[in-house]
């Protein structure tokens, strides 16, 4: 029986799924005048998530860093 190995750490996974949920919220809230204020807040939060990921991707563990992603030769 093989041992399961997690490639991405928990903060990276949380970032990914938060980004998905927030992106869907922004699509839905962008069409409604009543939700426009929340749409702007969501945009600020999305920007914060991206800044977090850039910082997290440049720090520490090689598995969570951008160095782990290698371009594939075609």
mmCIF file of C-alpha atoms in Angstrom:
data_model
loop_
_atom_site.group_PDB
_atom_site.id
_atom_site.type_symbol
_atom_site.label_atom_id
_atom_site.label_comp_id
_atom_site.label_asym_id
_atom_site.label_seq_id
_atom_site.Cartn_x
_atom_site.Cartn_y
_atom_site.Cartn_z
ATOM 1 C CA UNK A 1 0.000 0.000 0.000
ATOM 2 C CA UNK A 2 1.461 3.346 -1.021
ATOM 3 C CA UNK A 3 1.562 6.393 1.212
ATOM 4 C CA UNK A 4 -0.357 9.468 0.005
ATOM 5 C CA UNK A 5 1.894 12.479 -0.621
ATOM 6 C CA UNK A 6 0.412 15.978 -0.619
ATOM 7 C CA UNK A 7 2.121 18.195 -3.150
ATOM 8 C CA UNK A 8 0.340 21.427 -2.245
ATOM 9 C CA UNK A 9 0.148 22.607 1.363
ATOM 10 C CA UNK A 10 -3.045 23.669 3.151
ATOM 11 C CA UNK A 11 -2.672 27.477 2.676
ATOM 12 C CA UNK A 12 -2.152 26.984 -1.066
ATOM 13 C CA UNK A 13 -5.242 24.776 -1.309
ATOM 14 C CA UNK A 14 -7.280 27.273 0.728
ATOM 15 C CA UNK A 15 -6.080 30.040 -1.580
ATOM 16 C CA UNK A 16 -7.147 28.065 -4.639
ATOM 17 C CA UNK A 17 -10.657 27.234 -3.435
ATOM 18 C CA UNK A 18 -11.164 30.720 -1.984
ATOM 19 C CA UNK A 19 -10.184 32.135 -5.360
ATOM 20 C CA UNK A 20 -12.709 29.878 -7.117
ATOM 21 C CA UNK A 21 -15.538 30.798 -4.715
ATOM 22 C CA UNK A 22 -14.708 34.500 -4.831
ATOM 23 C CA UNK A 23 -14.477 34.510 -8.622
ATOM 24 C CA UNK A 24 -17.937 32.923 -8.861
ATOM 25 C CA UNK A 25 -19.287 35.482 -6.379
ATOM 26 C CA UNK A 26 -17.807 38.314 -8.451
ATOM 27 C CA UNK A 27 -19.444 36.978 -11.615
ATOM 28 C CA UNK A 28 -22.841 36.784 -9.902
ATOM 29 C CA UNK A 29 -22.601 40.096 -8.029
ATOM 30 C CA UNK A 30 -21.351 42.024 -11.054
ATOM 31 C CA UNK A 31 -24.792 41.957 -12.695
ATOM 32 C CA UNK A 32 -26.727 43.257 -9.685
ATOM 33 C CA UNK A 33 -26.879 46.925 -8.726
ATOM 34 C CA UNK A 34 -27.917 45.907 -5.206
ATOM 35 C CA UNK A 35 -24.727 43.863 -4.735
ATOM 36 C CA UNK A 36 -22.320 46.320 -6.365
ATOM 37 C CA UNK A 37 -20.807 47.411 -3.040
ATOM 38 C CA UNK A 38 -20.181 43.751 -2.138
ATOM 39 C CA UNK A 39 -18.739 43.263 -5.618
ATOM 40 C CA UNK A 40 -16.137 45.954 -4.907
ATOM 41 C CA UNK A 41 -15.288 44.404 -1.535
ATOM 42 C CA UNK A 42 -14.900 41.050 -3.279
ATOM 43 C CA UNK A 43 -12.497 42.645 -5.751
ATOM 44 C CA UNK A 44 -10.386 43.991 -2.906
ATOM 45 C CA UNK A 45 -10.395 40.566 -1.272
ATOM 46 C CA UNK A 46 -9.391 38.912 -4.552
ATOM 47 C CA UNK A 47 -6.472 41.344 -4.844
ATOM 48 C CA UNK A 48 -5.434 40.505 -1.287
ATOM 49 C CA UNK A 49 -5.563 36.780 -2.054
ATOM 50 C CA UNK A 50 -3.305 37.240 -5.059
ATOM 51 C CA UNK A 51 -0.807 39.284 -3.028
ATOM 52 C CA UNK A 52 -0.871 36.562 -0.347
ATOM 53 C CA UNK A 53 -0.166 33.868 -2.958
ATOM 54 C CA UNK A 54 2.708 35.826 -4.471
ATOM 55 C CA UNK A 55 4.278 36.214 -1.035
ATOM 56 C CA UNK A 56 3.547 32.600 -0.075
ATOM 57 C CA UNK A 57 4.900 31.340 -3.417
ATOM 58 C CA UNK A 58 8.177 33.152 -2.951
ATOM 59 C CA UNK A 59 8.817 31.981 0.595
ATOM 60 C CA UNK A 60 10.308 28.867 2.084
ATOM 61 C CA UNK A 61 9.251 25.352 1.191
ATOM 62 C CA UNK A 62 10.169 24.433 -2.410
ATOM 63 C CA UNK A 63 6.907 22.525 -2.902
ATOM 64 C CA UNK A 64 4.821 25.658 -2.394
ATOM 65 C CA UNK A 65 7.140 28.001 -4.257
ATOM 66 C CA UNK A 66 6.977 28.966 -7.893
ATOM 67 C CA UNK A 67 10.345 27.259 -8.420
ATOM 68 C CA UNK A 68 8.506 23.924 -8.205
ATOM 69 C CA UNK A 69 6.565 24.714 -11.391
ATOM 70 C CA UNK A 70 8.808 23.777 -14.290
ATOM 71 C CA UNK A 71 7.968 24.710 -17.888
ATOM 72 C CA UNK A 72 7.515 21.646 -20.071
ATOM 73 C CA UNK A 73 9.429 21.476 -23.329
ATOM 74 C CA UNK A 74 7.145 20.727 -26.235
#
